[in-house]
Coordinates of C-alpha atoms in Angstrom, one line a residue:
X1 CA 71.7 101.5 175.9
X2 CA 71.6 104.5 174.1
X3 CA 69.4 107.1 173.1
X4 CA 68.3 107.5 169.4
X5 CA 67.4 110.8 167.7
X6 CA 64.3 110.4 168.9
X7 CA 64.9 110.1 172.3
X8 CA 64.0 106.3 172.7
X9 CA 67.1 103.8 174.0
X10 CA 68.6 102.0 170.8
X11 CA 69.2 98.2 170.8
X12 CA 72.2 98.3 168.4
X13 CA 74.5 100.6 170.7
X14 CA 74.1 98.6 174.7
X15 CA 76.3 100.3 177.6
X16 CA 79.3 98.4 176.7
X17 CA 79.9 99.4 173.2
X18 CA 82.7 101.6 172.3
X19 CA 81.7 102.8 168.6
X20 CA 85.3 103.6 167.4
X21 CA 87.2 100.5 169.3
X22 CA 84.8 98.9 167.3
X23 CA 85.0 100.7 163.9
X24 CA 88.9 100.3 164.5
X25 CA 88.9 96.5 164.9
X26 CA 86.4 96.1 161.9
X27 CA 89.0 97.8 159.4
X28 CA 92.1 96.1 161.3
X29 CA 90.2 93.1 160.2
X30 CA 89.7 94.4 156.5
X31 CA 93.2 95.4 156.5
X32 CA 94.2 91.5 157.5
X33 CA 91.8 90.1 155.2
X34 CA 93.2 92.1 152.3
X35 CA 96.7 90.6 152.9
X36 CA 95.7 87.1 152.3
X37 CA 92.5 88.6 149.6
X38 CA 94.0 89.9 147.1
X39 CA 97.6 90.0 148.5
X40 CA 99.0 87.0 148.7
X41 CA 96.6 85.7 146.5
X42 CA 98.3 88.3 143.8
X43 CA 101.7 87.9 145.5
X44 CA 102.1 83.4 145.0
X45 CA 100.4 83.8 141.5
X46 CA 103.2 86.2 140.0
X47 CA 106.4 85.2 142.0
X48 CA 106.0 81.3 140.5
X49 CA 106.8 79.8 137.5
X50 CA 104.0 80.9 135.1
X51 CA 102.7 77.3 134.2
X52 CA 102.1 77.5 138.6
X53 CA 100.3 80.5 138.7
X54 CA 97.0 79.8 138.7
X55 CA 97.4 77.0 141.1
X56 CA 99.2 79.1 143.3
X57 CA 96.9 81.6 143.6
X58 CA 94.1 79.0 144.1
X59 CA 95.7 77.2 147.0
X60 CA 95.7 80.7 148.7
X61 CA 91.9 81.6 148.1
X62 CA 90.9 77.9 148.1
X63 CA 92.6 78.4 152.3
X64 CA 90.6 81.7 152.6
X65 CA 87.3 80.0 152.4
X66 CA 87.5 76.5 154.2
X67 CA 89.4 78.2 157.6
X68 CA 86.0 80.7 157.4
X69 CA 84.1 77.8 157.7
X70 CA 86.0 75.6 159.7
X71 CA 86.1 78.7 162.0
X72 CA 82.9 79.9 163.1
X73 CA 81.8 75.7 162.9
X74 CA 84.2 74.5 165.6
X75 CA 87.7 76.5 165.6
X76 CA 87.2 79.9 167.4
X77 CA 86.3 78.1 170.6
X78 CA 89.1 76.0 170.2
X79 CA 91.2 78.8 170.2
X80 CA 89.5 81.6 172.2
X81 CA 86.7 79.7 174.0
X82 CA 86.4 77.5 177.3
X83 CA 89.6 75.4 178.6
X84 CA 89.9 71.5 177.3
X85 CA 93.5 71.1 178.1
X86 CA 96.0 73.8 179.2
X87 CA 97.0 73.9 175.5
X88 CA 93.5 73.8 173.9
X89 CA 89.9 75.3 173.9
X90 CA 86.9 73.2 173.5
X91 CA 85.5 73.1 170.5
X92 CA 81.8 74.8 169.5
X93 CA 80.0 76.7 167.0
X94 CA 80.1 80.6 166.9
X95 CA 77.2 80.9 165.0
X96 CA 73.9 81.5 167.9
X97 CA 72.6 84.9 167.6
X98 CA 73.2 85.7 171.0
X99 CA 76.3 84.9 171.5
X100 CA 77.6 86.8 168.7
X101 CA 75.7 90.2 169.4
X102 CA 76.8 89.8 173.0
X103 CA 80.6 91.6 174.5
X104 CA 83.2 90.1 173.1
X105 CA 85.3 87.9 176.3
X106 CA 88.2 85.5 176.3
X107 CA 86.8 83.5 179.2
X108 CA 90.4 82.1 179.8
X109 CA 92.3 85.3 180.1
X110 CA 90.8 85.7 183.3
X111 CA 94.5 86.8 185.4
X112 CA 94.1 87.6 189.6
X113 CA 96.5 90.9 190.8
X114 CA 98.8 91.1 193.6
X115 CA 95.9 92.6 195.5
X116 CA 93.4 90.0 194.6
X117 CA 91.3 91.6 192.0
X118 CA 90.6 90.1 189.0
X119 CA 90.9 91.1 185.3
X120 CA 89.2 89.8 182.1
X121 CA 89.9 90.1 178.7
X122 CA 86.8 92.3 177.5
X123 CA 86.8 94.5 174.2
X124 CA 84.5 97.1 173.6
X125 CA 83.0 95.7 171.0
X126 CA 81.0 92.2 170.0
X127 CA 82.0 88.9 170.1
X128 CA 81.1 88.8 166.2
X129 CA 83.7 91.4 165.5
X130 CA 86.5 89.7 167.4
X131 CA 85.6 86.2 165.3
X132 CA 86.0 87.9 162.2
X133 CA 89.3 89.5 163.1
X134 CA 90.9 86.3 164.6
X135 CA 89.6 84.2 161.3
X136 CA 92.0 86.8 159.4
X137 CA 95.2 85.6 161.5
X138 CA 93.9 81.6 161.3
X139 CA 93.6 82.5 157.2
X140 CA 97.1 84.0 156.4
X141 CA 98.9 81.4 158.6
X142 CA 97.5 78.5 156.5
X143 CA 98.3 80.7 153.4
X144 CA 101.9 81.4 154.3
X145 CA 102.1 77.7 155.1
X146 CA 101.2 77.0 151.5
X147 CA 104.4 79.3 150.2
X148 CA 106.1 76.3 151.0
X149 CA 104.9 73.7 148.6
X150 CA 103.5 75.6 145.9
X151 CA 104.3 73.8 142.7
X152 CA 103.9 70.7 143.7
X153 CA 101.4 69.4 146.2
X154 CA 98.5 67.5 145.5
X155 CA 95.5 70.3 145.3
X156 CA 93.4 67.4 146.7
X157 CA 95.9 66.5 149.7
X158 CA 96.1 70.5 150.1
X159 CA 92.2 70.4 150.5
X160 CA 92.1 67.8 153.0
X161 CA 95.3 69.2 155.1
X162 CA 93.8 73.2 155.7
X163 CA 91.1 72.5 158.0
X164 CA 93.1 69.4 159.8
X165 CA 96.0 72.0 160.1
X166 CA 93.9 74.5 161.5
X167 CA 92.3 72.2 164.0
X168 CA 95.2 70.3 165.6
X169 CA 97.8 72.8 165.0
X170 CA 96.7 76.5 165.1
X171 CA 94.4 76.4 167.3
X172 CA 96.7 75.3 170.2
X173 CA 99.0 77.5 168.9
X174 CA 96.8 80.7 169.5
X175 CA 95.1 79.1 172.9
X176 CA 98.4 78.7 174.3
X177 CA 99.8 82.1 173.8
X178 CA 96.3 84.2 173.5
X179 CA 93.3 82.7 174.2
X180 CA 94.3 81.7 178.4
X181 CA 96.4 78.7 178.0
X182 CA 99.7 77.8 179.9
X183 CA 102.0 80.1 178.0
X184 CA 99.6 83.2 178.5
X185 CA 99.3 82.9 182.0
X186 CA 103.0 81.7 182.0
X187 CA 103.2 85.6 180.8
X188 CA 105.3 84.7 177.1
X189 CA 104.4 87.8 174.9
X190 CA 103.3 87.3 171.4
X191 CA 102.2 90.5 171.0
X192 CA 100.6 89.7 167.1
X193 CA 101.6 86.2 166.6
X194 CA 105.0 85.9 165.9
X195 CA 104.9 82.6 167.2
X196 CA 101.1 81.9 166.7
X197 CA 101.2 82.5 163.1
X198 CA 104.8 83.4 161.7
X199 CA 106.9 80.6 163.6
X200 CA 104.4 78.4 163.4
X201 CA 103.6 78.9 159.9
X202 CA 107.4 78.7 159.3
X203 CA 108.0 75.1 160.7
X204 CA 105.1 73.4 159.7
X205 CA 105.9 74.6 156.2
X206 CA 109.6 73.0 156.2
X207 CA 108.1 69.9 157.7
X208 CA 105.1 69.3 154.9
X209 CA 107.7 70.9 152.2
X210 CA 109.7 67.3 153.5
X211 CA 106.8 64.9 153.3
X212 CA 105.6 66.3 150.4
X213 CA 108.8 65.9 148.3
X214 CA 110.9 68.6 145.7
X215 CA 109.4 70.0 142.7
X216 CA 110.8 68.6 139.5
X217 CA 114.4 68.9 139.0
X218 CA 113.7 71.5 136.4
X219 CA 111.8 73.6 138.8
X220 CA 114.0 73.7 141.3
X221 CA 116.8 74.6 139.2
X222 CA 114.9 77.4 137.0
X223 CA 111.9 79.0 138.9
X224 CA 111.6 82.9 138.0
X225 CA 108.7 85.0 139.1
X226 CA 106.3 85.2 135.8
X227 CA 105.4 88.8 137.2
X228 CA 107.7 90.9 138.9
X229 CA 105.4 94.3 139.0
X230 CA 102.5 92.1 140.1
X231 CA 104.3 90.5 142.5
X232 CA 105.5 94.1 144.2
X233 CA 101.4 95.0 143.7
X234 CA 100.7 92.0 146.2
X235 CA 103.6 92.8 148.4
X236 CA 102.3 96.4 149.0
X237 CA 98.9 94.7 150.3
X238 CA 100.7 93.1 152.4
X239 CA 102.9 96.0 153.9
X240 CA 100.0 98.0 153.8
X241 CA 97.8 95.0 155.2
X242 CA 100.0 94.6 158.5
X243 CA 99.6 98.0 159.7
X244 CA 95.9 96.3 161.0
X245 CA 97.2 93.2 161.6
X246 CA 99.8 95.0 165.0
X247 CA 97.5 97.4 164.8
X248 CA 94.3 95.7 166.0
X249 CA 96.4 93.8 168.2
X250 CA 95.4 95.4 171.3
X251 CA 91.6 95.3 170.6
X252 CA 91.1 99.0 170.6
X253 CA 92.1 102.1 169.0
X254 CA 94.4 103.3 171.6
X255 CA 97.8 104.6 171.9
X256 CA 99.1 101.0 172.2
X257 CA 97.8 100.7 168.7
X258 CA 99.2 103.8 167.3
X259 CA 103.0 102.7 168.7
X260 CA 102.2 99.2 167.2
X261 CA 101.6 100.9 163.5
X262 CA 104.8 103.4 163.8
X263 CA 106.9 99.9 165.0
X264 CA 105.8 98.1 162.2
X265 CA 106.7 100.2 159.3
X266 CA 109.8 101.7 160.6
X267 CA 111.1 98.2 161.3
X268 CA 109.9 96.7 157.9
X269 CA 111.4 99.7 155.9
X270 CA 114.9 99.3 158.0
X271 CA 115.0 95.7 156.8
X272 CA 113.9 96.1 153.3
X273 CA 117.3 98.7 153.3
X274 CA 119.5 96.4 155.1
X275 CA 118.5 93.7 153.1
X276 CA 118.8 95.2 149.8
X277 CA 122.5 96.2 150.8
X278 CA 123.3 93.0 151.6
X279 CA 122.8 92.4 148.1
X280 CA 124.0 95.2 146.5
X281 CA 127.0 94.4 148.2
X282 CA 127.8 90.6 148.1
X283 CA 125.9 90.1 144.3
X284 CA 126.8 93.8 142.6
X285 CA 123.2 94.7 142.3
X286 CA 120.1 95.5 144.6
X287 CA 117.2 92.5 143.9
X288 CA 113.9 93.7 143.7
X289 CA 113.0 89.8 144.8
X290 CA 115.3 90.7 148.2
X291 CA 113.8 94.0 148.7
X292 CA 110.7 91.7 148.9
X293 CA 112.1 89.0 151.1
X294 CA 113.6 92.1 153.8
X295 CA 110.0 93.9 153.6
X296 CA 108.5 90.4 154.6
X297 CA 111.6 89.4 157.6
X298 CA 111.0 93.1 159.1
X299 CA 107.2 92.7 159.5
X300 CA 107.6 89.0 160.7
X301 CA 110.3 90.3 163.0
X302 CA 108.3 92.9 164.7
X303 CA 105.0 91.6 165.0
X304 CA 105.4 89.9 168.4
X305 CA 106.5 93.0 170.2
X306 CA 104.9 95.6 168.1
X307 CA 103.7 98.0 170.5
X308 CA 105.9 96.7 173.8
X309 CA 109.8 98.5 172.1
X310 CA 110.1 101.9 172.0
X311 CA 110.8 103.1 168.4
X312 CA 114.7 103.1 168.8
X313 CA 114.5 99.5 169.1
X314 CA 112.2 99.2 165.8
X315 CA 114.8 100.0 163.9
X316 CA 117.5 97.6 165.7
X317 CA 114.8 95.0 165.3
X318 CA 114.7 96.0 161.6
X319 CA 118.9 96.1 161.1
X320 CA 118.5 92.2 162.5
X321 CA 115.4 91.3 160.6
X322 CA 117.3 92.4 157.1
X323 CA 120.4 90.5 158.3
X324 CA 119.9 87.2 160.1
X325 CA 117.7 85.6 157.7
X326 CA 119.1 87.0 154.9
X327 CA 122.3 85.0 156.2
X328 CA 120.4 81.7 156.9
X329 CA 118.8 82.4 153.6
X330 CA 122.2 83.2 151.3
X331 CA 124.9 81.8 153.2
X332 CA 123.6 79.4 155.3
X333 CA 121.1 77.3 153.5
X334 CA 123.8 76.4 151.2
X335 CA 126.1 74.8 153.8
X336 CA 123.3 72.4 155.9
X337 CA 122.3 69.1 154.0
X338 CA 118.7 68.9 155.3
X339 CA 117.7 72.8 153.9
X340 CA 119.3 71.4 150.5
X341 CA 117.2 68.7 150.5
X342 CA 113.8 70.1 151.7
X343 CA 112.6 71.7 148.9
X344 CA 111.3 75.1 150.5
X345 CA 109.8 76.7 147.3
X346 CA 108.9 80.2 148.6
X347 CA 111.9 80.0 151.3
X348 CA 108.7 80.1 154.3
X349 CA 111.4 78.7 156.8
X350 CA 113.9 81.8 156.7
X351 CA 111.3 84.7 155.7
X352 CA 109.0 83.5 159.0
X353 CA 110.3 80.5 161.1
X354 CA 113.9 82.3 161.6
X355 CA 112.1 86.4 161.7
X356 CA 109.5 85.4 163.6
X357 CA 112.0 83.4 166.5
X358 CA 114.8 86.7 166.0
X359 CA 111.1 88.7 166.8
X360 CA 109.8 86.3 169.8
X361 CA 113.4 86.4 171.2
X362 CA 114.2 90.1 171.0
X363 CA 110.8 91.1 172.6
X364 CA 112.0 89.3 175.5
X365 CA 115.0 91.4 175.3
X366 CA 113.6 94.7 174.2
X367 CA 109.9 94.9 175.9
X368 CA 109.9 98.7 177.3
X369 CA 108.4 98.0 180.6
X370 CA 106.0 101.3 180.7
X371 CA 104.7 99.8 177.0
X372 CA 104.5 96.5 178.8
X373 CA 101.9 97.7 181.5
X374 CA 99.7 99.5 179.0
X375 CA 98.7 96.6 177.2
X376 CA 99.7 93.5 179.6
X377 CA 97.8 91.8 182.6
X378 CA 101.1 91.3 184.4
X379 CA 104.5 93.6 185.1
X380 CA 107.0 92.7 182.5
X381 CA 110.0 93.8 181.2
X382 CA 112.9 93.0 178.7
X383 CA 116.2 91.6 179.8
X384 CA 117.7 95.2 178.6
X385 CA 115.3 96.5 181.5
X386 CA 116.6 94.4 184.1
X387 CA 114.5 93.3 187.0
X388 CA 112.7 90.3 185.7
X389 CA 113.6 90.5 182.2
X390 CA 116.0 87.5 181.9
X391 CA 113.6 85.2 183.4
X392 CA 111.1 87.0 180.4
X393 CA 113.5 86.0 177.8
X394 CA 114.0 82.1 179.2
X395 CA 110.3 82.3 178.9
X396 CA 110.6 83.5 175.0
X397 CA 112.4 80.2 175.0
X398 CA 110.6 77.9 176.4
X399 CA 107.8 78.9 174.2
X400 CA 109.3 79.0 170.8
X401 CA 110.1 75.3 171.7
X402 CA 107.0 74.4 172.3
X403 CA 105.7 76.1 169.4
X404 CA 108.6 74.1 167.5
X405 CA 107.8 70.6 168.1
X406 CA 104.0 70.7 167.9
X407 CA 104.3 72.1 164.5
X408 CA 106.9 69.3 163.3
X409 CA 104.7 66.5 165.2
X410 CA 101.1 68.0 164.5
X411 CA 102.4 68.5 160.9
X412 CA 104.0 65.1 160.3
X413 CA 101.2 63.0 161.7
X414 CA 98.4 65.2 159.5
X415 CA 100.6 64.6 156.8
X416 CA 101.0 60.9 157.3
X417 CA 97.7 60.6 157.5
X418 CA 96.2 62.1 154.2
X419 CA 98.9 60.5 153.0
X420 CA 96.8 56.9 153.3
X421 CA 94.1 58.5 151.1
X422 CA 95.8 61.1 148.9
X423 CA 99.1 61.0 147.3
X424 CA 100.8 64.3 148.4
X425 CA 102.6 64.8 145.6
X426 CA 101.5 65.9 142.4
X427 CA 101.3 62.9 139.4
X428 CA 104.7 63.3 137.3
X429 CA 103.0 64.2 134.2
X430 CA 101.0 67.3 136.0
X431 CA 104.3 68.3 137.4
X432 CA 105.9 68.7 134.0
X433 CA 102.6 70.7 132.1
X434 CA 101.2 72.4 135.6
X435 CA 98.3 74.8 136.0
X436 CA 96.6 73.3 132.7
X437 CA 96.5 69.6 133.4
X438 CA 95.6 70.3 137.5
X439 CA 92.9 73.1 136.6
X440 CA 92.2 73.2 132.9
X441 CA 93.2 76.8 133.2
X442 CA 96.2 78.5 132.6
X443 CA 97.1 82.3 133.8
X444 CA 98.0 83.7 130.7
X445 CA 96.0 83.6 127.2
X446 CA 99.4 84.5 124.6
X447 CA 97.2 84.1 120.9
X448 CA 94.4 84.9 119.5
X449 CA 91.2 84.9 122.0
X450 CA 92.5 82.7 124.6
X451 CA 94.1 80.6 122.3
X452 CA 96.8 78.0 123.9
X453 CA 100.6 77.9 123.3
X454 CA 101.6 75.8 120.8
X455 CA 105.2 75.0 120.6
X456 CA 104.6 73.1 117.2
X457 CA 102.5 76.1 115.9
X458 CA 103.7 79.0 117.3
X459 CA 107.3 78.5 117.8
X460 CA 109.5 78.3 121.0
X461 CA 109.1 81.4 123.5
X462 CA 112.1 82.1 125.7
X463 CA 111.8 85.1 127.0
X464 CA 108.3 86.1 127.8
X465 CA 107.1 85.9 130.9
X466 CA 110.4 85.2 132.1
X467 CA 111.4 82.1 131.4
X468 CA 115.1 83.0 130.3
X469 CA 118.1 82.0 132.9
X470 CA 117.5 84.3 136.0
X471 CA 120.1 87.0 137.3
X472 CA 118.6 87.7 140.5
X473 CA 120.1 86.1 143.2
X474 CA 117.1 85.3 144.8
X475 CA 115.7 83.4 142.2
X476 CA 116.3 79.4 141.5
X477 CA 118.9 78.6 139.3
X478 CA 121.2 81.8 139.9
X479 CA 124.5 81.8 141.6
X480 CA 123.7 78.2 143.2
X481 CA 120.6 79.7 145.1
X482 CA 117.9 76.8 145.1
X483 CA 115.1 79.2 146.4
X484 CA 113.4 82.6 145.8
X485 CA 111.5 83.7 148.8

């Protein structure tokens, strides 16, 4: 306890609290929060078609709220709480009093030393504050998930598929790697979730964007952003956003931390560079769409080994990050039959499945080993280091595999099964009008006091808002690209 002004022992501050871990974690979690709320929220409405931006935007906050829920109902525990299977927690509520005012703990993560003691994870802080700030990772995953089929999924079907997604998917995701599962006492690093949230998020995106089915033809073929300074507004939350999402990756405010920060924006900016020279050079002019897409590869790519590479490696990490999946994304996509026909609509798979792998793989190659043991419960090292680092890269492996083919099965199956009770795809006559016949709403009010476009009345608009032909590379219809992010 500890003593008030007054000299009496205050309830609200026990032994075990650590006043700034635990002012730290509550604004990494603000920070997190504010990337999905406003940020991606502002980010899907404006990079869509404008007759998709409301319903963009509402998928996004619409995922916000129901993960909350589902979280603190059933899904924390199934992520962070006792063991069920060496893949998954049991599931219970994370709603008693006492259990929330009480230390946080990962009763899983327990790990025994070469000299037989035993450590536990234990932040500083209580177990309400580390709730709140893993709900922020469960949130964004489901949101970056949506990137995939904006435009055309059923809002019902989408309804129905968050908190089943978050349930039979995520949640063994994040026991497996973080919460004491196989891979975590296997000793695979995720040091952020580059595979809890980015790879995962990632596959299970190309695999509902599959079941799901395209947009319209005209859609795919002619899909600018309706918003391109809005859409930069929601990218900076994002940026800005991450620096709590590495940064509150360690559970305190220590010097891991500060590394994780400095990592993540030097190796975001080096990709956003590297990127936007790619297209400078190959298209004759810098996209502000790609400066977008290398911002978002560069964070992906980092995340999982944040504050385990020295800075040096940051910016190799960031030279890969603006290069590899701008390949799969340019070059690539075009030449493989199944990335043609899935119909990708934000480009989810590249910006996170193929940054967040690159990420997961070059940890195991990169992890500083004097990094390693400030943050880690076991020695480890990158195959650069030597020593056991090649068997830490098999293990990078092994895990993205895993990771892999529960998303594509756990996906499928969820899928399949709405699917019996909900059409997944849109009605053909919403398809063609959008936000108006799916909400009643439409993003933009063009005449009078919220008067709706007329064609017959008001004549035909082609340039506002961006409907004309695109130039960008990166957006449908241009140069043979069938994507934009």
């Amino acid at each position: 306890m500890e003593a008030s002004a007054y000299g009496q022992v205050s309830p609200v501050a026990p032994s075990w609290l650590n006043k700034g871990d635990n002012a730290w974690q509550m604004i990494a979690s603000i920070l997190v929060a504010t990337q999905s709320m406003p940020g991606l929220v502002i980010l899907y409405a404006s990079i869509v078609k404008k007759k998709w931006a409301v319903n963009s935007a509402f998928m996004a906050l619409y995922a916000f709220a129901a993960v909350l829920l589902c979280w603190v109902l059933l899904c924390y525990r199934m992520a962070f709480g006792d063991e069920l299977l060496p893949f998954w927690g049991k599931g219970a509520p994370a709603l008693g009093q006492k259990y929330l005012i009480a230390q946080a703990r990962i009763p899983e993560s327990t790990h025994t030393h070469e000299d037989g003691t035993r450590e536990t994870v234990e932040p500083f802080y209580p177990m309400a504050t580390l709730v709140y700030f893993q709900f922020t990772f469960a949130a964004i995953t489901l949101i970056l998930l949506a990137g995939s089929v904006l435009g055309r999924m059923n809002i019902k079907a989408w309804m129905a598929f968050v908190p089943l997604w978050l349930i039979f998917s995520y949640t063994v995701g994040a026991f497996s790697l973080w919460g004491g599962g196989f891979l975590y006492h296997w000793g695979v690093i995720d040091y952020s979730g580059g595979y809890v949230i980015h790879l995962s998020s990632g596959i299970a995106g190309l695999t509902a964007a599959y079941w799901v089915g395209p947009r319209l033809k005209s859609d795919r073929e002619r899909f600018p952003p309706n918003n391109v300074l809005l859409m930069l507004a929601g990218a900076g939350l994002l940026w800005m956003g991450w620096s709590g999402f590495n940064g509150g990756a360690p559970y305190a405010a220590n010097i891991d931390a500060s590394m994780a920060m400095l990592n993540t924006n030097v190796c975001a900016a080096t990709s956003l560079l590297v990127w936007t020279s790619l297209d400078a050079v190959c298209f004759g002019k810098p996209s502000v769409i790609g400066a977008v897409q290398g911002m978002m590869t560069g964070l992906v790519c980092i995340t999982p080994g944040a504050g385990l590479v020295q800075s040096w490696a940051a910016i190799v990490m960031g030279i890969l990050s603006g290069s590899i999946p701008w390949v799969s994304m340019m070059i690539l996509h075009k030449k493989f039959a199944l990335l043609q026909k899935v119909d990708d609509t934000l480009g989810v798979f590249h910006t996170h499945a193929v940054a967040g792998l690159l990420g997961g793989l070059l940890t195991g190659l990169l992890a500083e080993p004097e990094l390693c043991d400030l943050i880690l419960q076991v020695n480890t090292r990158g195959a650069f280091y030597g020593g056991n680092g090649g068997l830490q890269l098999l293990k990078q492996m092994v895990a993205a595999l895993f990771v892999i083919g529960w998303n594509i099965v756990s996906t499928t199956l969820i899928l399949l099964f709405i699917r019996l009770f909900i059409p997944l795809r849109m009605p053909e006559e919403q398809l063609a009008i959008g936000d108006d016949a799916v909400h009643g709403e439409e993003a933009y009010a063009l005449w009078g006091d919220g008067e709706k476009y007329d064609p017959s009345k008001h004549g035909r608009i082609t340039s506002l808002f961006g409907e004309e032909t695109p130039k960008s590379p990166h957006v449908s219809g241009a140069r043979g690209v069938t994507i934009n992010l």
